[in-house]
Short mmCIF file of C-alpha atoms in Angstrom, two decimals:
data_model
loop_
_atom_site.label_atom_id
_atom_site.label_comp_id
_atom_site.label_asym_id
_atom_site.label_seq_id
_atom_site.Cartn_x
_atom_site.Cartn_y
_atom_site.Cartn_z
CA UNK A 182 92.81 113.18 107.32
CA UNK A 183 94.06 114.68 103.84
CA UNK A 184 94.40 111.55 101.55
CA UNK A 185 96.35 111.74 98.41
CA UNK A 186 96.00 109.27 95.67
CA UNK A 187 97.48 108.42 92.64
CA UNK A 188 95.24 109.56 89.68
CA UNK A 189 97.15 107.21 87.25
CA UNK A 190 96.31 104.01 89.67
CA UNK A 191 94.03 104.64 92.51
CA UNK A 192 90.22 104.95 92.43
CA UNK A 193 88.82 108.26 92.90
CA UNK A 194 88.15 109.63 96.43
CA UNK A 195 86.12 112.42 98.28
CA UNK A 196 88.60 114.93 99.40
CA UNK A 197 88.85 116.00 102.97
CA UNK A 198 86.49 118.88 103.48
CA UNK A 199 88.02 120.39 105.93
CA UNK A 200 91.88 120.88 106.93
CA UNK A 201 93.67 122.78 109.72
CA UNK A 202 96.74 122.84 106.98
CA UNK A 203 96.26 126.06 104.52
CA UNK A 204 95.34 124.56 101.08
CA UNK A 205 98.51 126.41 99.86
CA UNK A 206 100.72 124.38 102.24
CA UNK A 207 98.53 121.13 101.47
CA UNK A 208 99.50 121.28 98.02
CA UNK A 209 102.97 121.82 98.12
CA UNK A 210 103.59 118.96 100.95
CA UNK A 211 101.43 116.84 98.42
CA UNK A 212 103.80 117.79 95.88
CA UNK A 213 106.81 117.30 97.95
CA UNK A 214 105.42 113.99 99.28
CA UNK A 215 105.11 112.21 95.71
CA UNK A 216 108.13 113.86 94.51
CA UNK A 217 110.08 112.25 97.29
CA UNK A 218 108.07 108.96 96.74
CA UNK A 219 109.48 109.09 93.07
CA UNK A 220 113.14 108.98 94.14
CA UNK A 221 112.89 105.76 95.74
CA UNK A 222 112.91 102.86 93.05
CA UNK A 223 112.57 99.34 93.21
CA UNK A 224 116.03 98.20 92.59
CA UNK A 225 114.86 95.41 89.83
CA UNK A 226 112.69 97.58 87.91
CA UNK A 227 114.17 100.88 86.60
CA UNK A 228 110.91 102.58 87.35
CA UNK A 229 110.05 104.82 90.94
CA UNK A 230 107.51 103.12 93.21
CA UNK A 231 105.03 106.05 92.68
CA UNK A 232 104.91 105.41 88.85
CA UNK A 233 104.85 101.57 89.57
CA UNK A 234 101.83 102.22 91.09
CA UNK A 235 103.07 100.70 94.64
CA UNK A 236 101.76 103.70 96.93
CA UNK A 237 97.91 102.98 97.32
CA UNK A 238 97.84 105.92 99.74
CA UNK A 239 98.94 108.61 101.43
CA UNK A 240 97.34 110.40 104.77
CA UNK A 241 98.38 113.54 106.06
CA UNK A 242 96.97 114.69 109.54
CA UNK A 243 96.65 117.86 110.81
CA UNK A 244 99.79 117.87 112.64
CA UNK A 245 101.40 116.96 109.58
CA UNK A 246 102.04 113.42 110.03
CA UNK A 247 101.91 111.25 107.38
CA UNK A 248 100.96 107.61 107.03
CA UNK A 249 101.67 105.46 103.51
CA UNK A 250 99.97 102.15 102.69
CA UNK A 251 102.50 100.77 100.06
CA UNK A 252 102.55 97.59 98.41
CA UNK A 253 105.39 95.38 96.47
CA UNK A 254 105.39 93.95 93.27
CA UNK A 255 105.92 90.43 94.63
CA UNK A 256 105.04 89.03 98.19
CA UNK A 257 108.19 87.47 98.29
CA UNK A 258 110.46 90.88 96.97
CA UNK A 259 113.96 90.76 98.22
CA UNK A 260 113.98 94.21 99.52
CA UNK A 261 110.47 93.52 101.16
CA UNK A 262 112.16 94.57 104.76
CA UNK A 263 114.21 97.61 103.31
CA UNK A 264 111.89 99.12 100.97
CA UNK A 265 109.49 100.83 103.75
CA UNK A 266 112.53 102.32 105.64
CA UNK A 267 113.49 103.84 102.30
CA UNK A 268 109.87 105.75 101.77
CA UNK A 269 109.91 106.49 105.24
CA UNK A 270 113.43 108.22 105.34
CA UNK A 271 112.34 109.82 101.91
CA UNK A 272 108.72 111.00 102.87
CA UNK A 273 110.59 112.17 106.25
CA UNK A 274 113.05 114.32 104.70
CA UNK A 275 110.38 116.51 103.23
CA UNK A 276 110.29 119.64 104.82
CA UNK A 277 107.04 120.42 107.35
CA UNK A 278 106.41 116.59 107.53
CA UNK A 279 106.15 115.38 110.93
CA UNK A 280 106.39 111.77 111.83
CA UNK A 281 105.85 109.14 109.01
CA UNK A 282 104.50 105.59 109.17
CA UNK A 283 104.46 103.33 106.28
CA UNK A 284 102.13 100.06 106.64
CA UNK A 285 102.92 97.41 103.87
CA UNK A 286 99.60 95.99 102.23
CA UNK A 287 98.88 93.27 99.76
CA UNK A 288 95.25 93.73 99.23
CA UNK A 289 94.55 94.07 96.66
CA UNK A 290 97.58 92.60 95.39
CA UNK A 291 99.83 94.36 92.98
CA UNK A 292 99.57 93.96 89.15
CA UNK A 293 100.93 95.82 85.95
CA UNK A 294 97.66 97.67 85.29
CA UNK A 295 98.31 99.87 88.84
CA UNK A 296 101.44 101.40 86.65
CA UNK A 297 101.16 104.82 85.52
CA UNK A 298 100.96 105.38 81.54
CA UNK A 299 105.11 106.76 82.13
CA UNK A 300 106.17 103.70 83.79
CA UNK A 301 104.29 101.40 81.08
CA UNK A 302 106.08 103.19 78.22
CA UNK A 303 109.48 103.06 80.48
CA UNK A 304 108.89 99.33 80.59
CA UNK A 305 108.02 98.85 77.18
CA UNK A 306 104.24 97.48 78.30
CA UNK A 307 102.39 99.17 75.31
#
């Protein structure tokens, strides 16, 4: 598995040591997947879900299947049933991506400290 984490919101990780995916292609997939995630917005907050820190983990396996662990700003979010579908659709549209699985996780719970600096500026958290 090749794990992608948001450097603004995630703890450092050990990168995969070997991958069947050439490094250049993996870099392109990573950039394109992050770009796709940045096209998905929480309808109540004018910041994309990646910058909000709602994406906890992205794994790309050697067959280019993608698994995304994400959360919501609150467990009772009115789009809880829809947002994973939006994420699956956005990531699935990336050229070269195989199957996409989105898992909703609530541990650790989301809090504003997970937001990127860009999101904090956009929401006037400074």
